[in-house]
Amino acid sequence: MDRIRIVGGKPLHGSIPISGAKNATLPLMIASLLTRDTLILDNVPRLADVLLLQRILSNHGVDITIKGKRPGDVEHSNQTMHISAADIVDTTAPYELVSKMRGSFWVLAPLVARMGRAKVSMPGGCAIGTRPVDLLIMAMERLGAKIEIDGGYVIANADNGLEGGEIEFPKVTVGGTHVALMGACLASGTSVIENAAREPEIVDVADCLIKMGARISGAGTSRIVVEGVAKLSGTRHSVLPDRIETGTYAMAVAMTGGDVLLEGARPELLQNALDVLSQAGAEISATNAGIRIARNDAGIRPVDVTTAPFPGFPTDLQAQLMALMTRARGTSRITETIFENRFMHVQELARLGAHIHLDGQNATIEGVDRLTGAPVMATDLRASVSLVIAALAAEGETMVNRVYHLDRGFERLEDKLSRCGATVERISG
Ligand code: UD1
């Protein structure tokens, strides 16, 4: 199993290209099931989760080809994917595959919308709370699907196709909104999604669906209206930049000091997190090429942050912010409101010398003058990258074990950081 070795203490200088967003790529790939035509996606990141979803879609009969590199392409540049779901040969998504990645459960919606039936295993994914799918099932029922749960599988049927309906989510759910949106596109009649998630990845998927012929208005607001159409066609779409990767490297620079251009990053996708970083003492400027982040010797100021659905502070940057605050000059508070049990990084950060007190969903972080390297273990995607951030500022060597979590969501992390001067290397085996 690969490990990542980090020797901390060096500021970061240079530029980091930001990849396409994982959390848009996955639903975009799934949306390919809605049409017989080819969907071409540009700016697809090379991630373990993308490979896994490729396997899952192949199992349904989807044909995926990755275009080779063109002359002049940057080494490892994001890939172009041609996805063709001309013939769906199987409407079952088995446990062995779905249990490895929660987002793959979303295939339920396009399969039922197009084929009238689907059998999808209940999901797995990061171990961050119970993460139920009740709201996703509710959305499908509102669109007229008959749902049964049997042997760990959700079995959905809509013999005469889905019908438009009113879906009001009692809490904001990204996955629920994706499912409702994809299902509603091919339903007969009009659907209204209330209290919809407003995340930029929802807007990106809606933009692609609109190019495929869907009639959607209001994506990016809490009320999305979809007029169903009989069929969708192929299109070409470029995945938006990853705001979580952007925020993660921004926190890394705030942690180590230095000056880095996050190439291709868009500030409006993470304004709240950038504001928090400014409060913490980072200098941030938007340029045509991306976002520039710098911190001089002034030190890190403590902050008080509560996670919230977009446009609030993202839960997917909570662990990284906590890592940063371990070195703040004073006491910070972070409240996690989206997922219970998303503090698994706390005990590992403590191994590096962090002082964090947990009380339910609230974490109080007493900044310390120094962190020291230690062996640590990655427990989930975002938690593992928070350990990397802490390690970059720790004295001596940190070995991050179980890095397969990192590979699920961060493309070439060790390469991107080491090009900016960090001592980071992957040890295979
Ligand atoms: C997506 C993101 C994930 C991010 C999360 C919140 C992807 C691939 N993943 O996950 O990185 O951390 O949004 O921004 O895009 N809930 C229910 N019932 C349901 C569904 C959700 O109670 O049926 C709850 C969840 O337990 C959680 C909250 O709703 O407390 C939000 O979850 P949701 O937005 O659905 O997260 P995901 O779509 O799984």
Tab-separated table of C-alpha atoms and ligand atoms in Angstrom:
chain	number	residue	atom	x	y	z
A	1	MET	CA	0.000	0.000	0.000
A	2	ASP	CA	1.444	3.388	-1.000
A	3	ARG	CA	2.544	5.910	1.601
A	4	ILE	CA	3.450	9.568	1.335
A	5	ARG	CA	6.552	10.889	3.073
A	6	ILE	CA	6.680	14.573	3.887
A	7	VAL	CA	9.433	16.603	5.476
A	8	GLY	CA	7.885	19.841	6.650
A	9	GLY	CA	9.122	23.357	7.062
A	10	LYS	CA	9.456	24.699	3.527
A	11	PRO	CA	7.327	27.536	2.135
A	12	LEU	CA	5.527	26.894	-1.160
A	13	HIS	CA	6.406	28.966	-4.229
A	14	GLY	CA	5.292	28.555	-7.812
A	15	SER	CA	2.092	27.502	-9.486
A	16	ILE	CA	-0.303	24.588	-9.150
A	17	PRO	CA	-2.683	23.661	-11.977
A	18	ILE	CA	-6.182	23.008	-10.630
A	19	SER	CA	-7.864	19.883	-11.996
A	20	GLY	CA	-11.459	19.383	-13.090
A	21	ALA	CA	-13.849	18.906	-10.168
A	22	LYS	CA	-14.319	15.346	-8.969
A	23	ASN	CA	-17.781	16.149	-7.627
A	24	ALA	CA	-18.926	17.397	-11.029
A	25	THR	CA	-17.169	14.716	-13.067
A	26	LEU	CA	-18.938	11.861	-11.295
A	27	PRO	CA	-22.535	13.073	-11.877
A	28	LEU	CA	-21.635	14.202	-15.417
A	29	MET	CA	-20.391	10.713	-16.235
A	30	ILE	CA	-23.580	9.292	-14.730
A	31	ALA	CA	-25.692	11.704	-16.797
A	32	SER	CA	-24.324	9.971	-19.916
A	33	LEU	CA	-26.799	7.174	-19.142
A	34	LEU	CA	-29.630	9.536	-20.103
A	35	THR	CA	-28.819	9.461	-23.826
A	36	ARG	CA	-27.988	7.007	-26.607
A	37	ASP	CA	-25.596	9.588	-28.066
A	38	THR	CA	-21.998	10.218	-27.117
A	39	LEU	CA	-21.200	12.647	-24.324
A	40	ILE	CA	-17.718	14.145	-24.526
A	41	LEU	CA	-16.253	15.454	-21.294
A	42	ASP	CA	-13.109	17.589	-21.251
A	43	ASN	CA	-11.021	18.457	-18.197
A	44	VAL	CA	-11.730	15.117	-16.502
A	45	PRO	CA	-9.357	14.563	-13.575
A	46	ARG	CA	-7.318	11.350	-13.309
A	47	LEU	CA	-8.632	9.986	-10.039
A	48	ALA	CA	-9.331	6.599	-8.535
A	49	ASP	CA	-13.031	7.508	-8.127
A	50	VAL	CA	-13.272	8.305	-11.841
A	51	LEU	CA	-11.720	4.948	-12.745
A	52	LEU	CA	-14.098	3.155	-10.412
A	53	LEU	CA	-17.115	4.893	-11.914
A	54	GLN	CA	-15.827	3.916	-15.365
A	55	ARG	CA	-15.971	0.279	-14.218
A	56	ILE	CA	-19.458	0.735	-12.799
A	57	LEU	CA	-20.762	2.332	-15.995
A	58	SER	CA	-19.064	-0.347	-18.136
A	59	ASN	CA	-21.033	-2.899	-16.210
A	60	HIS	CA	-24.221	-1.240	-17.507
A	61	GLY	CA	-22.849	-1.483	-21.064
A	62	VAL	CA	-21.477	2.036	-21.328
A	63	ASP	CA	-18.517	2.403	-23.651
A	64	ILE	CA	-15.851	4.835	-22.439
A	65	THR	CA	-12.739	5.871	-24.288
A	66	ILE	CA	-10.122	8.271	-23.100
A	67	LYS	CA	-8.540	10.325	-25.824
A	68	GLY	CA	-4.784	10.085	-26.068
A	69	LYS	CA	-2.561	12.999	-25.428
A	70	ARG	CA	-2.215	15.574	-28.162
A	71	PRO	CA	1.072	17.184	-29.129
A	72	GLY	CA	1.678	20.147	-26.862
A	73	ASP	CA	-0.458	18.759	-24.025
A	74	VAL	CA	1.065	19.193	-20.600
A	75	GLU	CA	2.217	15.939	-19.124
A	76	HIS	CA	-0.627	14.460	-17.041
A	77	SER	CA	-3.006	17.137	-18.301
A	78	ASN	CA	-6.653	16.465	-17.656
A	79	GLN	CA	-8.179	13.944	-19.995
A	80	THR	CA	-11.003	13.977	-22.512
A	81	MET	CA	-13.530	11.208	-22.101
A	82	HIS	CA	-15.942	9.951	-24.752
A	83	ILE	CA	-18.883	8.192	-23.125
A	84	SER	CA	-21.470	6.276	-25.078
A	85	ALA	CA	-24.447	4.620	-23.415
A	86	ALA	CA	-26.025	3.606	-26.753
A	87	ASP	CA	-27.108	0.262	-25.334
A	88	ILE	CA	-27.728	-0.266	-21.667
A	89	VAL	CA	-27.278	-4.002	-21.197
A	90	ASP	CA	-27.766	-4.258	-17.439
A	91	THR	CA	-29.801	-2.096	-15.049
A	92	THR	CA	-28.292	-3.588	-11.887
A	93	ALA	CA	-25.508	-1.816	-10.010
A	94	PRO	CA	-23.985	-4.466	-7.756
A	95	TYR	CA	-22.871	-4.204	-4.148
A	96	GLU	CA	-19.200	-4.957	-4.958
A	97	LEU	CA	-18.977	-1.760	-6.994
A	98	VAL	CA	-21.467	0.666	-5.411
A	99	SER	CA	-20.201	-0.046	-1.885
A	100	LYS	CA	-16.836	1.444	-2.848
A	101	MET	CA	-18.194	4.839	-3.843
A	102	ARG	CA	-21.318	6.487	-2.577
A	103	GLY	CA	-21.861	8.725	-5.607
A	104	SER	CA	-22.353	5.693	-7.852
A	105	PHE	CA	-25.764	5.162	-6.219
A	106	TRP	CA	-26.957	8.103	-8.331
A	107	VAL	CA	-27.091	5.837	-11.427
A	108	LEU	CA	-30.528	4.944	-10.067
A	109	ALA	CA	-32.090	8.096	-11.527
A	110	PRO	CA	-30.938	7.937	-15.175
A	111	LEU	CA	-31.439	4.180	-15.350
A	112	VAL	CA	-35.063	4.437	-14.245
A	113	ALA	CA	-35.627	7.558	-16.340
A	114	ARG	CA	-34.430	5.861	-19.516
A	115	MET	CA	-35.056	2.143	-18.949
A	116	GLY	CA	-38.018	2.227	-16.561
A	117	ARG	CA	-36.221	0.126	-13.958
A	118	ALA	CA	-33.052	-0.199	-11.910
A	119	LYS	CA	-31.675	-2.268	-9.068
A	120	VAL	CA	-28.931	-0.461	-7.196
A	121	SER	CA	-27.074	-1.556	-4.085
A	122	MET	CA	-27.261	0.705	-1.051
A	123	PRO	CA	-24.020	2.747	-1.109
A	124	GLY	CA	-20.747	2.863	0.814
A	125	GLY	CA	-18.147	5.630	0.458
A	126	CYS	CA	-16.247	7.639	3.057
A	127	ALA	CA	-16.953	6.585	6.633
A	128	ILE	CA	-18.283	9.967	7.729
A	129	GLY	CA	-21.562	9.352	9.463
A	130	THR	CA	-24.508	7.246	8.421
A	131	ARG	CA	-25.123	9.060	5.111
A	132	PRO	CA	-28.561	7.675	4.325
A	133	VAL	CA	-30.273	7.675	0.923
A	134	ASP	CA	-33.841	8.246	2.142
A	135	LEU	CA	-34.095	11.633	0.414
A	136	LEU	CA	-32.825	10.253	-2.885
A	137	ILE	CA	-35.476	7.548	-2.714
A	138	MET	CA	-38.120	10.137	-1.804
A	139	ALA	CA	-37.146	12.159	-4.887
A	140	MET	CA	-37.537	9.125	-7.157
A	141	GLU	CA	-40.940	8.328	-5.599
A	142	ARG	CA	-42.121	11.894	-6.214
A	143	LEU	CA	-41.229	11.332	-9.853
A	144	GLY	CA	-43.503	8.293	-9.897
A	145	ALA	CA	-41.013	5.449	-9.354
A	146	LYS	CA	-42.206	2.477	-7.284
A	147	ILE	CA	-39.487	1.606	-4.805
A	148	GLU	CA	-38.806	-1.594	-2.913
A	149	ILE	CA	-35.839	-2.363	-0.729
A	150	ASP	CA	-34.751	-5.981	-0.802
A	151	GLY	CA	-31.513	-7.683	0.215
A	152	GLY	CA	-29.569	-4.425	0.495
A	153	TYR	CA	-30.760	-3.279	-2.924
A	154	VAL	CA	-33.057	-0.437	-3.925
A	155	ILE	CA	-35.316	-1.722	-6.678
A	156	ALA	CA	-37.077	1.009	-8.638
A	157	ASN	CA	-39.678	0.622	-11.356
A	158	ALA	CA	-41.501	3.084	-13.568
A	159	ASP	CA	-43.018	0.926	-16.289
A	160	ASN	CA	-44.515	3.891	-18.122
A	161	GLY	CA	-41.612	6.208	-17.488
A	162	LEU	CA	-41.166	8.854	-14.794
A	163	GLU	CA	-43.693	11.650	-14.284
A	164	GLY	CA	-43.046	15.246	-13.309
A	165	GLY	CA	-43.568	15.968	-9.600
A	166	GLU	CA	-42.970	18.333	-6.699
A	167	ILE	CA	-39.882	17.448	-4.687
A	168	GLU	CA	-39.282	19.416	-1.528
A	169	PHE	CA	-36.136	18.419	0.324
A	170	PRO	CA	-36.367	18.804	4.127
A	171	LYS	CA	-32.602	19.357	4.145
A	172	VAL	CA	-30.181	20.407	1.456
A	173	THR	CA	-28.694	17.370	-0.265
A	174	VAL	CA	-26.285	17.474	-3.177
A	175	GLY	CA	-26.897	13.845	-4.154
A	176	GLY	CA	-30.673	14.243	-3.777
A	177	THR	CA	-30.603	17.275	-6.061
A	178	HIS	CA	-28.523	15.451	-8.697
A	179	VAL	CA	-30.920	12.503	-8.626
A	180	ALA	CA	-34.024	14.713	-8.819
A	181	LEU	CA	-32.549	16.725	-11.676
A	182	MET	CA	-31.496	13.728	-13.765
A	183	GLY	CA	-34.783	11.927	-13.190
A	184	ALA	CA	-36.891	14.997	-13.987
A	185	CYS	CA	-35.156	15.657	-17.327
A	186	LEU	CA	-36.805	12.644	-18.986
A	187	ALA	CA	-40.036	12.634	-16.921
A	188	SER	CA	-43.308	13.549	-18.603
A	189	GLY	CA	-44.472	16.968	-17.431
A	190	THR	CA	-42.955	19.592	-15.170
A	191	SER	CA	-41.027	18.995	-11.948
A	192	VAL	CA	-40.197	21.479	-9.236
A	193	ILE	CA	-37.279	20.883	-6.870
A	194	GLU	CA	-37.557	22.980	-3.701
A	195	ASN	CA	-34.708	23.552	-1.241
A	196	ALA	CA	-32.357	22.313	-3.936
A	197	ALA	CA	-28.598	22.288	-3.345
A	198	ARG	CA	-26.928	25.354	-4.904
A	199	GLU	CA	-23.431	23.883	-5.222
A	200	PRO	CA	-21.498	24.907	-8.359
A	201	GLU	CA	-21.314	21.237	-9.359
A	202	ILE	CA	-25.135	21.148	-9.590
A	203	VAL	CA	-24.974	24.150	-11.928
A	204	ASP	CA	-22.255	22.475	-14.004
A	205	VAL	CA	-24.328	19.317	-14.421
A	206	ALA	CA	-27.451	21.368	-15.224
A	207	ASP	CA	-25.469	23.332	-17.848
A	208	CYS	CA	-24.403	20.085	-19.489
A	209	LEU	CA	-27.935	18.651	-19.358
A	210	ILE	CA	-29.271	21.836	-20.962
A	211	LYS	CA	-26.739	21.405	-23.790
A	212	MET	CA	-28.057	17.837	-24.136
A	213	GLY	CA	-31.555	19.249	-24.665
A	214	ALA	CA	-32.956	19.329	-21.135
A	215	ARG	CA	-35.236	22.196	-20.121
A	216	ILE	CA	-34.004	23.343	-16.731
A	217	SER	CA	-34.286	26.730	-15.066
A	218	GLY	CA	-33.122	27.915	-11.661
A	219	ALA	CA	-30.037	25.702	-11.197
A	220	GLY	CA	-27.844	27.477	-8.658
A	221	THR	CA	-30.916	28.692	-6.731
A	222	SER	CA	-33.013	26.804	-4.183
A	223	ARG	CA	-35.844	26.259	-6.668
A	224	ILE	CA	-35.165	24.353	-9.853
A	225	VAL	CA	-37.879	23.831	-12.448
A	226	VAL	CA	-37.524	21.081	-15.048
A	227	GLU	CA	-39.819	20.531	-18.009
A	228	GLY	CA	-39.360	16.942	-19.059
A	229	VAL	CA	-38.400	16.104	-22.652
A	230	ALA	CA	-38.757	12.810	-24.536
A	231	LYS	CA	-35.078	12.376	-25.228
A	232	LEU	CA	-31.677	13.930	-24.727
A	233	SER	CA	-28.794	14.043	-27.166
A	234	GLY	CA	-25.009	14.083	-26.918
A	235	THR	CA	-22.865	17.147	-26.332
A	236	ARG	CA	-19.388	18.281	-25.364
A	237	HIS	CA	-18.756	19.771	-21.954
A	238	SER	CA	-15.718	20.880	-19.993
A	239	VAL	CA	-15.765	20.060	-16.267
A	240	LEU	CA	-15.480	23.125	-14.009
A	241	PRO	CA	-12.348	23.543	-11.830
A	242	ASP	CA	-12.255	21.743	-8.486
A	243	ARG	CA	-13.063	24.246	-5.739
A	244	ILE	CA	-12.123	21.772	-3.007
A	245	GLU	CA	-8.715	21.123	-4.537
A	246	THR	CA	-8.330	24.900	-4.906
A	247	GLY	CA	-9.229	25.497	-1.257
A	248	THR	CA	-6.958	22.689	-0.127
A	249	TYR	CA	-3.848	24.112	-1.813
A	250	ALA	CA	-4.822	27.601	-0.659
A	251	MET	CA	-4.827	26.282	2.925
A	252	ALA	CA	-1.487	24.567	2.315
A	253	VAL	CA	0.069	27.887	1.246
A	254	ALA	CA	-1.554	29.700	4.175
A	255	MET	CA	0.021	27.035	6.391
A	256	THR	CA	3.570	27.050	5.031
A	257	GLY	CA	3.811	30.654	3.868
A	258	GLY	CA	5.034	31.494	0.376
A	259	ASP	CA	3.316	32.593	-2.804
A	260	VAL	CA	1.479	30.319	-5.231
A	261	LEU	CA	-0.724	30.778	-8.284
A	262	LEU	CA	-3.595	28.289	-8.368
A	263	GLU	CA	-3.925	28.056	-12.132
A	264	GLY	CA	-7.417	27.985	-13.580
A	265	ALA	CA	-9.082	28.384	-10.157
A	266	ARG	CA	-12.222	30.529	-9.991
A	267	PRO	CA	-12.755	32.625	-6.822
A	268	GLU	CA	-16.556	32.716	-7.082
A	269	LEU	CA	-16.614	28.935	-6.547
A	270	LEU	CA	-15.205	29.269	-3.028
A	271	GLN	CA	-15.615	32.881	-1.958
A	272	ASN	CA	-16.578	31.945	1.588
A	273	ALA	CA	-13.433	29.852	2.114
A	274	LEU	CA	-11.260	32.576	0.573
A	275	ASP	CA	-12.793	35.125	2.969
A	276	VAL	CA	-11.942	32.824	5.872
A	277	LEU	CA	-8.366	32.525	4.614
A	278	SER	CA	-8.107	36.318	4.360
A	279	GLN	CA	-9.282	36.600	7.963
A	280	ALA	CA	-6.618	34.068	8.846
A	281	GLY	CA	-3.973	36.370	7.375
A	282	ALA	CA	-3.502	35.112	3.805
A	283	GLU	CA	-3.283	37.553	0.915
A	284	ILE	CA	-5.547	36.538	-1.914
A	285	SER	CA	-5.914	38.057	-5.345
A	286	ALA	CA	-7.829	36.986	-8.411
A	287	THR	CA	-5.941	37.160	-11.703
A	288	ASN	CA	-6.865	36.150	-15.242
A	289	ALA	CA	-4.799	33.022	-14.761
A	290	GLY	CA	-6.396	31.943	-11.491
A	291	ILE	CA	-6.115	32.750	-7.792
A	292	ARG	CA	-2.888	33.911	-6.211
A	293	ILE	CA	-2.394	33.154	-2.549
A	294	ALA	CA	0.437	34.313	-0.348
A	295	ARG	CA	1.299	34.586	3.308
A	296	ASN	CA	4.257	36.439	4.726
A	297	ASP	CA	5.722	36.092	8.210
A	298	ALA	CA	2.712	37.657	9.939
A	299	GLY	CA	1.486	34.355	11.322
A	300	ILE	CA	-1.907	32.654	11.141
A	301	ARG	CA	-4.864	34.323	12.852
A	302	PRO	CA	-7.561	32.171	14.499
A	303	VAL	CA	-11.063	31.979	12.962
A	304	ASP	CA	-14.539	30.855	13.961
A	305	VAL	CA	-16.226	28.868	11.193
A	306	THR	CA	-19.388	26.788	10.756
A	307	THR	CA	-19.787	24.503	7.748
A	308	ALA	CA	-22.927	24.972	5.643
A	309	PRO	CA	-24.287	24.091	2.217
A	310	PHE	CA	-23.070	26.328	-0.638
A	311	PRO	CA	-22.503	29.300	-0.543
A	312	GLY	CA	-21.416	28.633	3.052
A	313	PHE	CA	-18.096	27.199	4.154
A	314	PRO	CA	-17.827	23.696	2.605
A	315	THR	CA	-17.680	20.635	4.823
A	316	ASP	CA	-15.147	19.243	2.343
A	317	LEU	CA	-12.659	21.918	3.481
A	318	GLN	CA	-13.335	21.570	7.195
A	319	ALA	CA	-10.497	19.132	7.931
A	320	GLN	CA	-8.009	21.225	5.954
A	321	LEU	CA	-9.008	24.407	7.809
A	322	MET	CA	-8.608	22.591	11.102
A	323	ALA	CA	-5.086	21.557	10.113
A	324	LEU	CA	-4.296	25.205	9.357
A	325	MET	CA	-5.735	26.388	12.666
A	326	THR	CA	-3.491	24.023	14.641
A	327	ARG	CA	-0.743	26.629	14.035
A	328	ALA	CA	-2.869	29.764	14.580
A	329	ARG	CA	-1.907	32.353	17.184
A	330	GLY	CA	-4.874	31.780	19.464
A	331	THR	CA	-8.031	29.695	19.748
A	332	SER	CA	-10.244	28.788	16.782
A	333	ARG	CA	-13.645	27.186	16.667
A	334	ILE	CA	-15.018	24.970	13.918
A	335	THR	CA	-18.578	23.630	13.916
A	336	GLU	CA	-19.514	20.829	11.522
A	337	THR	CA	-23.182	20.903	10.595
A	338	ILE	CA	-23.342	18.681	7.493
A	339	PHE	CA	-22.007	15.306	8.621
A	340	GLU	CA	-21.825	13.777	12.073
A	341	ASN	CA	-18.571	11.960	12.716
A	342	ARG	CA	-16.503	14.043	10.341
A	343	PHE	CA	-13.747	14.692	12.861
A	344	MET	CA	-11.677	11.584	12.317
A	345	HIS	CA	-8.655	13.689	11.460
A	346	VAL	CA	-8.590	15.102	15.006
A	347	GLN	CA	-6.797	12.211	16.659
A	348	GLU	CA	-4.275	11.985	13.828
A	349	LEU	CA	-3.584	15.742	13.956
A	350	ALA	CA	-3.019	15.285	17.690
A	351	ARG	CA	-0.220	12.840	16.842
A	352	LEU	CA	1.586	15.751	15.202
A	353	GLY	CA	1.175	17.844	18.358
A	354	ALA	CA	-2.127	19.635	17.669
A	355	HIS	CA	-4.328	20.678	20.615
A	356	ILE	CA	-7.963	20.073	19.662
A	357	HIS	CA	-10.919	19.615	21.958
A	358	LEU	CA	-14.095	18.026	20.614
A	359	ASP	CA	-17.574	18.527	21.986
A	360	GLY	CA	-20.216	16.985	19.736
A	361	GLN	CA	-20.162	18.881	16.458
A	362	ASN	CA	-17.842	21.589	17.842
A	363	ALA	CA	-14.080	21.584	17.736
A	364	THR	CA	-11.937	24.057	19.667
A	365	ILE	CA	-8.396	24.335	18.377
A	366	GLU	CA	-5.658	25.890	20.509
A	367	GLY	CA	-2.934	26.969	18.140
A	368	VAL	CA	0.535	25.627	18.958
A	369	ASP	CA	3.982	27.023	18.094
A	370	ARG	CA	5.231	23.828	16.544
A	371	LEU	CA	4.024	20.560	15.103
A	372	THR	CA	6.361	17.596	14.858
A	373	GLY	CA	6.378	14.857	12.225
A	374	ALA	CA	4.972	11.412	13.063
A	375	PRO	CA	3.470	8.398	11.308
A	376	VAL	CA	-0.251	9.058	10.712
A	377	MET	CA	-3.069	7.227	9.035
A	378	ALA	CA	-5.489	8.612	6.491
A	379	THR	CA	-9.087	7.725	7.332
A	380	ASP	CA	-11.061	9.426	4.588
A	381	LEU	CA	-10.488	11.617	1.594
A	382	ARG	CA	-10.562	15.083	3.138
A	383	ALA	CA	-9.079	13.967	6.459
A	384	SER	CA	-6.051	12.540	4.700
A	385	VAL	CA	-5.266	15.758	2.909
A	386	SER	CA	-5.566	17.659	6.187
A	387	LEU	CA	-2.726	15.478	7.489
A	388	VAL	CA	-0.653	16.456	4.465
A	389	ILE	CA	-1.253	20.154	5.227
A	390	ALA	CA	-0.232	19.722	8.842
A	391	ALA	CA	2.821	17.674	7.826
A	392	LEU	CA	3.993	20.451	5.482
A	393	ALA	CA	4.399	22.673	8.539
A	394	ALA	CA	5.640	20.024	10.965
A	395	GLU	CA	9.284	19.691	11.959
A	396	GLY	CA	10.831	16.492	10.673
A	397	GLU	CA	9.297	13.589	8.804
A	398	THR	CA	5.652	12.576	8.585
A	399	MET	CA	4.621	9.351	6.924
A	400	VAL	CA	0.979	9.362	5.767
A	401	ASN	CA	-0.240	5.785	5.495
A	402	ARG	CA	-3.222	4.469	3.505
A	403	VAL	CA	-2.999	7.134	0.826
A	404	TYR	CA	-5.510	5.425	-1.433
A	405	HIS	CA	-8.018	7.839	0.089
A	406	LEU	CA	-5.980	10.730	-1.312
A	407	ASP	CA	-5.884	9.156	-4.761
A	408	ARG	CA	-9.682	9.074	-4.788
A	409	GLY	CA	-9.877	12.859	-4.866
A	410	PHE	CA	-6.503	14.521	-5.482
A	411	GLU	CA	-4.696	14.237	-8.771
A	412	ARG	CA	-0.889	13.992	-8.522
A	413	LEU	CA	-0.833	15.682	-5.121
A	414	GLU	CA	2.807	14.873	-4.356
A	415	ASP	CA	3.861	16.135	-7.771
A	416	LYS	CA	1.903	19.387	-7.513
A	417	LEU	CA	3.326	20.137	-4.051
A	418	SER	CA	6.910	19.124	-4.746
A	419	ARG	CA	7.036	21.369	-7.820
A	420	CYS	CA	6.376	24.241	-5.413
A	421	GLY	CA	9.307	23.324	-3.218
A	422	ALA	CA	7.785	20.937	-0.683
A	423	THR	CA	9.589	17.741	0.242
A	424	VAL	CA	6.870	15.211	-0.576
A	425	GLU	CA	7.336	11.800	-2.108
A	426	ARG	CA	5.259	8.718	-2.701
A	427	ILE	CA	6.670	5.465	-1.466
A	428	SER	CA	5.103	2.613	-3.383
A	429	GLY	CA	4.316	-0.807	-2.041
B	1	UD1	C1	-21.788	15.463	-1.731
B	1	UD1	C2	-20.318	15.458	-2.082
B	1	UD1	C3	-19.474	15.434	-0.815
B	1	UD1	C4	-19.866	16.593	0.106
B	1	UD1	C5	-21.384	16.614	0.341
B	1	UD1	C6	-21.839	17.830	1.115
B	1	UD1	C7	-20.174	14.333	-4.226
B	1	UD1	C8	-19.716	13.141	-5.007
B	1	UD1	N1	-20.021	14.295	-2.895
B	1	UD1	O1	-22.043	14.259	-1.027
B	1	UD1	O2	-18.093	15.551	-1.187
B	1	UD1	O3	-19.214	16.433	1.354
B	1	UD1	O4	-22.087	16.598	-0.915
B	1	UD1	O5	-21.440	18.991	0.466
B	1	UD1	O6	-20.637	15.301	-4.793
B	1	UD1	N2	-28.760	13.101	3.706
B	1	UD1	C9	-29.845	12.456	4.219
B	1	UD1	N3	-30.588	11.657	3.394
B	1	UD1	C10	-30.269	11.475	2.085
B	1	UD1	C11	-29.139	12.155	1.559
B	1	UD1	C12	-28.408	12.966	2.397
B	1	UD1	O7	-30.163	12.589	5.401
B	1	UD1	O8	-30.965	10.740	1.391
B	1	UD1	C13	-27.950	13.965	4.585
B	1	UD1	C14	-26.517	13.488	4.739
B	1	UD1	O9	-26.402	12.479	5.725
B	1	UD1	C15	-25.819	14.763	5.133
B	1	UD1	C16	-26.579	15.830	4.339
B	1	UD1	O10	-27.822	15.241	3.984
B	1	UD1	O11	-26.002	15.010	6.508
B	1	UD1	C17	-25.900	16.315	3.077
B	1	UD1	O12	-25.527	15.194	2.283
B	1	UD1	P1	-25.437	15.299	0.705
B	1	UD1	O13	-25.421	16.733	0.304
B	1	UD1	O14	-26.474	14.432	0.118
B	1	UD1	O15	-24.009	14.660	0.415
B	1	UD1	P2	-23.578	13.782	-0.831
B	1	UD1	O16	-24.360	14.165	-2.021
B	1	UD1	O17	-23.522	12.364	-0.431
